[in-house]
Short mmCIF file of C-alpha atoms in Angstrom, two decimals:
data_model
loop_
_atom_site.label_atom_id
_atom_site.label_comp_id
_atom_site.label_asym_id
_atom_site.label_seq_id
_atom_site.Cartn_x
_atom_site.Cartn_y
_atom_site.Cartn_z
CA MET F 1445 -1.17 25.57 -26.72
CA ASN F 1446 1.90 25.04 -28.94
CA LYS F 1447 5.16 25.02 -26.93
CA LYS F 1448 6.98 27.17 -29.52
CA VAL F 1449 4.23 29.80 -29.40
CA ILE F 1450 4.41 30.00 -25.59
CA LEU F 1451 8.19 30.28 -25.57
CA SER F 1452 8.25 32.89 -28.37
CA ALA F 1453 5.70 35.08 -26.58
CA LEU F 1454 7.64 35.01 -23.33
CA LEU F 1455 10.93 35.75 -25.07
CA MET F 1456 9.33 38.74 -26.82
CA LEU F 1457 8.21 40.08 -23.45
CA SER F 1458 11.74 39.63 -22.16
CA ALA F 1459 13.23 41.45 -25.17
CA THR F 1460 10.84 44.37 -24.64
CA GLY F 1461 12.00 44.69 -21.06
CA LEU F 1462 15.63 44.64 -22.12
CA ALA F 1463 15.08 47.44 -24.63
CA HIS F 1464 13.55 49.84 -22.09
CA ALA F 1465 15.98 49.52 -19.19
CA GLN F 1466 19.66 49.29 -18.39
CA TRP F 1467 20.31 45.66 -17.58
CA THR F 1468 23.31 43.92 -16.07
CA ASN F 1469 24.46 40.45 -17.06
CA TRP F 1470 22.92 39.14 -13.82
CA ASP F 1471 19.59 40.75 -14.71
CA THR F 1472 19.67 39.14 -18.14
CA GLN F 1473 20.44 35.67 -16.78
CA THR F 1474 17.74 36.00 -14.11
CA THR F 1475 15.17 37.09 -16.69
CA ILE F 1476 16.03 34.25 -19.06
CA ARG F 1477 15.73 31.73 -16.23
CA GLY F 1478 12.38 33.25 -15.30
CA VAL F 1479 11.20 33.10 -18.90
CA PHE F 1480 12.09 29.43 -19.31
CA GLY F 1481 10.68 28.63 -15.87
CA ALA F 1482 7.36 30.26 -16.74
CA ALA F 1483 7.34 28.52 -20.12
CA ASN F 1484 7.92 25.12 -18.52
CA ALA F 1485 5.18 25.77 -15.95
CA LEU F 1486 2.69 26.64 -18.70
CA ILE F 1487 3.69 23.61 -20.74
CA GLU F 1488 3.43 21.26 -17.74
CA SER F 1489 0.04 22.74 -16.81
CA SER F 1490 -1.18 22.23 -20.37
CA GLU F 1491 0.10 18.65 -20.45
CA ARG F 1492 -1.50 17.84 -17.06
CA LYS F 1493 -4.82 19.20 -18.27
CA LYS F 1494 -4.60 17.13 -21.44
CA GLN F 1495 -3.78 13.99 -19.45
CA MET F 1496 -6.74 14.59 -17.12
CA GLU F 1497 -9.03 14.95 -20.13
CA ILE F 1498 -7.72 11.67 -21.56
CA GLU F 1499 -8.27 9.86 -18.26
CA ALA F 1500 -11.81 11.26 -17.99
CA GLN F 1501 -12.56 10.05 -21.53
CA GLN F 1502 -11.16 6.61 -20.73
CA LYS F 1503 -13.26 6.38 -17.56
CA VAL F 1504 -16.43 6.99 -19.57
CA GLN F 1505 -15.23 4.65 -22.32
CA PHE F 1506 -14.69 1.68 -19.97
CA GLU F 1507 -17.63 2.29 -17.61
CA GLN F 1508 -20.03 0.12 -19.61
CA SER F 1509 -17.43 -2.64 -19.76
CA PHE F 1510 -17.12 -2.45 -15.97
CA LYS F 1511 -20.90 -2.65 -15.55
CA ASP F 1512 -21.12 -5.60 -17.95
CA LYS F 1513 -18.44 -7.55 -16.07
CA MET F 1514 -20.14 -6.85 -12.73
CA ALA F 1515 -23.49 -8.01 -14.12
CA GLU F 1516 -21.94 -11.19 -15.55
CA ALA F 1517 -20.14 -11.87 -12.26
CA LYS F 1518 -23.35 -11.54 -10.23
CA GLU F 1519 -25.21 -13.84 -12.63
CA LEU F 1520 -22.49 -16.49 -12.45
CA GLU F 1521 -22.37 -16.15 -8.67
CA GLY F 1522 -26.11 -16.76 -8.57
CA PHE F 1523 -25.53 -20.08 -10.35
CA GLU F 1524 -22.73 -20.87 -7.86
CA GLN F 1525 -20.14 -20.90 -10.64
CA TRP F 1526 -17.52 -19.55 -8.26
CA GLU F 1527 -14.44 -19.73 -10.48
CA ASP F 1528 -16.08 -17.99 -13.45
CA ALA F 1529 -17.72 -15.40 -11.20
CA LEU F 1530 -14.37 -14.73 -9.55
CA ASP F 1531 -12.68 -14.14 -12.91
CA LYS F 1532 -15.35 -11.58 -13.86
CA TYR F 1533 -15.16 -9.81 -10.51
CA GLU F 1534 -11.38 -9.58 -10.81
CA ASP F 1535 -11.71 -8.12 -14.32
CA ALA F 1536 -14.14 -5.55 -12.95
CA ALA F 1537 -11.86 -4.83 -9.99
CA SER F 1538 -8.92 -4.15 -12.31
CA LEU F 1539 -10.96 -1.48 -14.09
CA ASN F 1540 -12.21 -0.13 -10.78
CA CYS F 1541 -8.68 0.22 -9.42
CA LYS F 1542 -7.84 2.44 -12.37
CA TYR F 1543 -11.02 4.46 -12.78
CA GLY F 1544 -12.89 4.23 -9.46
CA TYR F 1545 -16.50 3.41 -10.34
CA VAL F 1546 -17.53 1.94 -6.95
CA ASP F 1547 -16.17 1.44 -3.43
CA GLN F 1548 -13.18 -0.85 -3.89
CA ARG F 1549 -13.30 -2.12 -0.29
CA ASN F 1550 -16.67 -3.81 -0.89
CA LEU F 1551 -15.47 -5.25 -4.19
CA SER F 1552 -12.28 -6.60 -2.60
CA ASN F 1553 -14.33 -8.19 0.20
CA LYS F 1554 -16.58 -9.84 -2.39
CA ILE F 1555 -13.58 -11.28 -4.21
CA THR F 1556 -12.09 -12.50 -0.94
CA SER F 1557 -15.24 -14.47 -0.15
CA LEU F 1558 -15.20 -16.06 -3.61
CA TYR F 1559 -11.52 -17.03 -3.25
CA LYS F 1560 -12.55 -19.14 -0.28
CA LYS F 1561 -15.56 -20.66 -2.06
CA ALA F 1562 -13.51 -21.43 -5.16
CA GLY F 1563 -10.74 -22.95 -3.05
CA ARG F 1564 -8.02 -20.76 -4.49
CA GLU F 1565 -4.73 -20.41 -2.61
CA GLU F 1566 -2.68 -18.13 -4.87
CA PRO F 1567 -2.38 -14.42 -3.96
CA GLY F 1568 -5.41 -12.21 -4.61
CA PRO F 1569 -7.39 -9.47 -2.86
CA SER F 1570 -7.02 -10.04 0.88
CA ILE F 1571 -5.57 -13.49 0.18
CA LEU F 1572 -1.78 -13.39 0.40
CA ASN F 1573 -1.11 -16.77 2.03
CA ASN F 1574 -2.37 -15.16 5.22
CA ASP F 1575 -3.58 -18.43 6.74
CA LYS F 1576 -0.06 -19.85 6.57
CA VAL F 1577 1.15 -17.30 9.11
CA THR F 1578 -1.04 -18.76 11.86
CA LEU F 1579 0.54 -21.79 13.49
CA SER F 1580 -1.54 -24.90 14.11
CA ASP F 1581 -0.02 -25.37 17.55
CA TYR F 1582 1.29 -22.80 20.05
CA SER F 1583 1.75 -25.23 22.92
CA GLY F 1584 5.53 -24.96 22.64
CA TYR F 1585 5.39 -21.31 23.69
CA ARG F 1586 5.36 -20.36 27.37
CA TYR F 1587 3.21 -17.32 26.54
CA MET F 1588 0.77 -16.60 23.70
CA LYS F 1589 -1.63 -13.69 23.47
CA GLU F 1590 -3.94 -12.66 20.62
CA ASN F 1591 -4.46 -8.92 20.15
CA PRO F 1592 -2.07 -8.00 22.98
CA ILE F 1593 -2.38 -4.68 24.74
CA TYR F 1594 0.09 -2.05 23.53
CA THR F 1595 0.53 1.67 22.98
CA SER F 1596 0.80 2.71 19.35
CA LYS F 1597 3.16 5.61 18.76
CA LYS F 1598 2.71 5.46 14.99
CA ASN F 1599 1.48 2.52 12.99
CA GLY F 1600 -0.43 3.52 9.83
CA THR F 1601 -2.73 0.61 9.04
CA GLY F 1602 -0.62 -1.99 10.83
CA ARG F 1603 -1.62 -3.94 13.93
CA ILE F 1604 -0.30 -6.79 16.04
CA ILE F 1605 -2.41 -9.94 15.76
CA ARG F 1606 -0.52 -12.22 18.14
CA VAL F 1607 2.58 -12.41 20.34
CA ALA F 1608 4.12 -15.76 21.25
CA CYS F 1609 7.17 -16.16 23.50
CA SER F 1610 9.29 -19.27 24.05
CA ALA F 1611 12.75 -20.14 25.33
CA THR F 1612 14.05 -20.05 21.74
CA GLU F 1613 12.22 -17.16 20.04
CA THR F 1614 9.80 -14.25 20.22
CA ARG F 1615 7.18 -14.42 17.48
CA ILE F 1616 5.13 -11.36 16.46
CA GLU F 1617 2.32 -11.88 13.98
CA MET F 1618 1.10 -8.68 12.32
CA GLU F 1619 -1.34 -7.45 9.72
CA CYS F 1620 -1.20 -4.40 7.46
CA GLU F 1621 -3.68 -3.08 4.91
CA THR F 1622 -2.98 -1.14 1.74
CA LEU F 1623 -5.24 1.78 0.89
CA LYS F 1624 -4.30 2.10 -2.77
CA ALA F 1625 -3.68 -0.04 -5.84
CA ASN F 1626 -0.27 -1.47 -6.74
CA ALA F 1627 1.23 -1.00 -3.29
CA SER F 1628 3.83 -3.13 -1.56
CA ALA F 1629 5.08 -3.98 1.92
CA SER F 1630 8.48 -4.77 3.36
CA ILE F 1631 10.23 -4.85 6.72
CA PRO F 1632 13.65 -3.29 7.46
CA GLY F 1633 16.35 -5.75 8.42
CA SER F 1634 17.19 -3.40 11.31
CA THR F 1635 13.79 -3.98 12.97
CA TYR F 1636 14.14 -4.83 16.64
CA ILE F 1637 12.35 -5.38 19.94
CA LYS F 1638 13.49 -4.18 23.35
CA GLY F 1639 12.15 -5.72 26.54
CA ASN F 1640 11.90 -4.07 29.94
CA LYS F 1641 14.19 -6.80 31.32
CA GLY F 1642 16.84 -6.88 28.61
CA GLY F 1643 18.54 -5.14 25.71
CA LYS F 1644 17.78 -4.77 22.02
CA LEU F 1645 16.95 -7.96 20.12
CA GLU F 1646 17.29 -7.79 16.34
CA LEU F 1647 15.14 -9.47 13.70
CA THR F 1648 16.27 -13.00 12.81
CA SER F 1649 13.69 -14.15 10.20
CA VAL F 1650 10.34 -13.32 8.58
CA GLU F 1651 7.34 -15.18 7.19
CA ASN F 1652 5.10 -13.95 4.35
CA ILE F 1653 6.80 -10.57 3.98
CA THR F 1654 10.04 -9.43 2.35
CA VAL F 1655 13.00 -7.76 4.04
CA SER F 1656 13.98 -4.40 2.52
CA PRO F 1657 15.08 -3.46 -0.11
CA GLY F 1658 12.85 -6.18 -1.56
CA SER F 1659 9.06 -5.94 -1.22
CA THR F 1660 5.88 -8.01 -1.22
CA ALA F 1661 3.37 -6.89 -3.84
CA MET F 1662 -0.10 -5.81 -2.67
CA PRO F 1663 -1.80 -4.92 -5.96
CA TRP F 1664 -5.38 -4.47 -4.69
CA PRO F 1665 -6.73 -1.58 -2.60
CA HIS F 1666 -7.72 -2.67 0.92
CA GLN F 1667 -5.74 -5.86 0.58
CA LYS F 1668 -4.56 -7.21 3.92
CA LEU F 1669 -1.21 -8.89 4.43
CA ARG F 1670 -0.49 -11.01 7.48
CA PHE F 1671 3.10 -11.80 8.32
CA ALA F 1672 5.28 -13.02 11.16
CA LEU F 1673 8.50 -11.54 12.51
CA ILE F 1674 10.87 -13.73 14.51
CA PHE F 1675 13.26 -12.38 17.17
CA PRO F 1676 15.52 -13.94 19.80
CA PRO F 1677 13.81 -14.92 23.08
CA LEU F 1678 12.89 -12.24 25.59
CA PRO F 1679 14.04 -12.80 29.18
CA ALA F 1680 11.62 -15.04 31.05
CA ASP F 1681 10.87 -12.27 33.57
CA ALA F 1682 10.07 -9.63 30.90
CA THR F 1683 6.54 -8.27 31.23
CA GLU F 1684 6.45 -5.96 28.20
CA PHE F 1685 8.55 -4.83 25.27
CA ASP F 1686 8.75 -2.24 22.48
CA PHE F 1687 8.70 -2.99 18.75
CA VAL F 1688 10.45 -0.63 16.32
CA ALA F 1689 10.77 -0.88 12.54
CA PRO F 1690 13.14 2.02 11.69
CA LYS F 1691 12.15 4.41 8.89
CA THR F 1692 8.58 3.04 8.77
CA VAL F 1693 5.25 3.90 10.41
CA TRP F 1694 5.38 0.76 12.55
CA MET F 1695 6.25 1.49 16.17
CA PHE F 1696 4.49 -0.15 19.11
CA LYS F 1697 5.28 0.48 22.77
CA ASP F 1698 4.63 -1.44 25.99
CA ILE F 1699 3.46 -4.66 24.33
CA LYS F 1700 2.37 -7.05 27.07
CA CYS F 1701 4.17 -10.40 27.06
CA ARG F 1702 3.35 -11.84 30.47
#
C-alpha cells in the first residue's frame, strides 16, 4: 500500500475526531503521535511482508542451483576428487546457510570430512585451526585431565575439553559451537579462575580465539571452535576451581584439578 495513501487516510480520521469534540493541545499532540505511530506500523508491516515475499521467491529461484551443486559434489566425491567436491559442497552450503534447504549440521560434517581428505588447513566448517590448540606433550604439567568433572551454571554450547596445571600456568582448553551462520566468538579480558585454595587469577593469554572487543569469525552453522585460555598457576594444593567469563554464557563451577 502507498505510504502517502496510508498517512492521508489516518490524518483524515484524526481531523474528523477534532471536528466533533473539544480538544486540548495535549489531545492534539497525542492524536498526531498516535496517527504517525500507526502509519509507521502499517508501513513497516507492509515492508516486512514484501521482504518475506522476496526471500521466498529467491529461495525457490536458487533451489535448483543448490540441488545441482550437491549433485556435482557427490559425483566428484565418488571419483575421489576431494578438492573439487569440497568446492561444490561449500557453494551448496553457502546457499543453504541463506535459504535452508537441508539440515546444515549434516552438510557441515560432510565438508569437515572432506577438509581432512583434501589436506586443507585454512579455516572452514568445523576447521578453525582446532588441532593447533592440542599440545603434543603435556608431560611438563603436574596435572592434566581431559573432560574434567565440573558443574555448569550456564554455558550455552561451550564445554571444557582439557585442564592442565603446572608450576607456571593453568591451561584450559575449551570448545564452543555456533548454531547460526555468520556468528563469532570472543573472550572477555576480565575472564578469571578462582581456586578453593587461593584468590582470583586473571587471564594472561589466549590461543585460537580473540579477546573482546575483537572476535573470531565462525561463518558456518554448527561450526566448532577450540581454543585455549592461559591463567597464572593455581596453588599446588588446590583441588578444584571456578571459571567465569563475565557478561557471557560461560561459567563453570567446581572444576576438578587434582
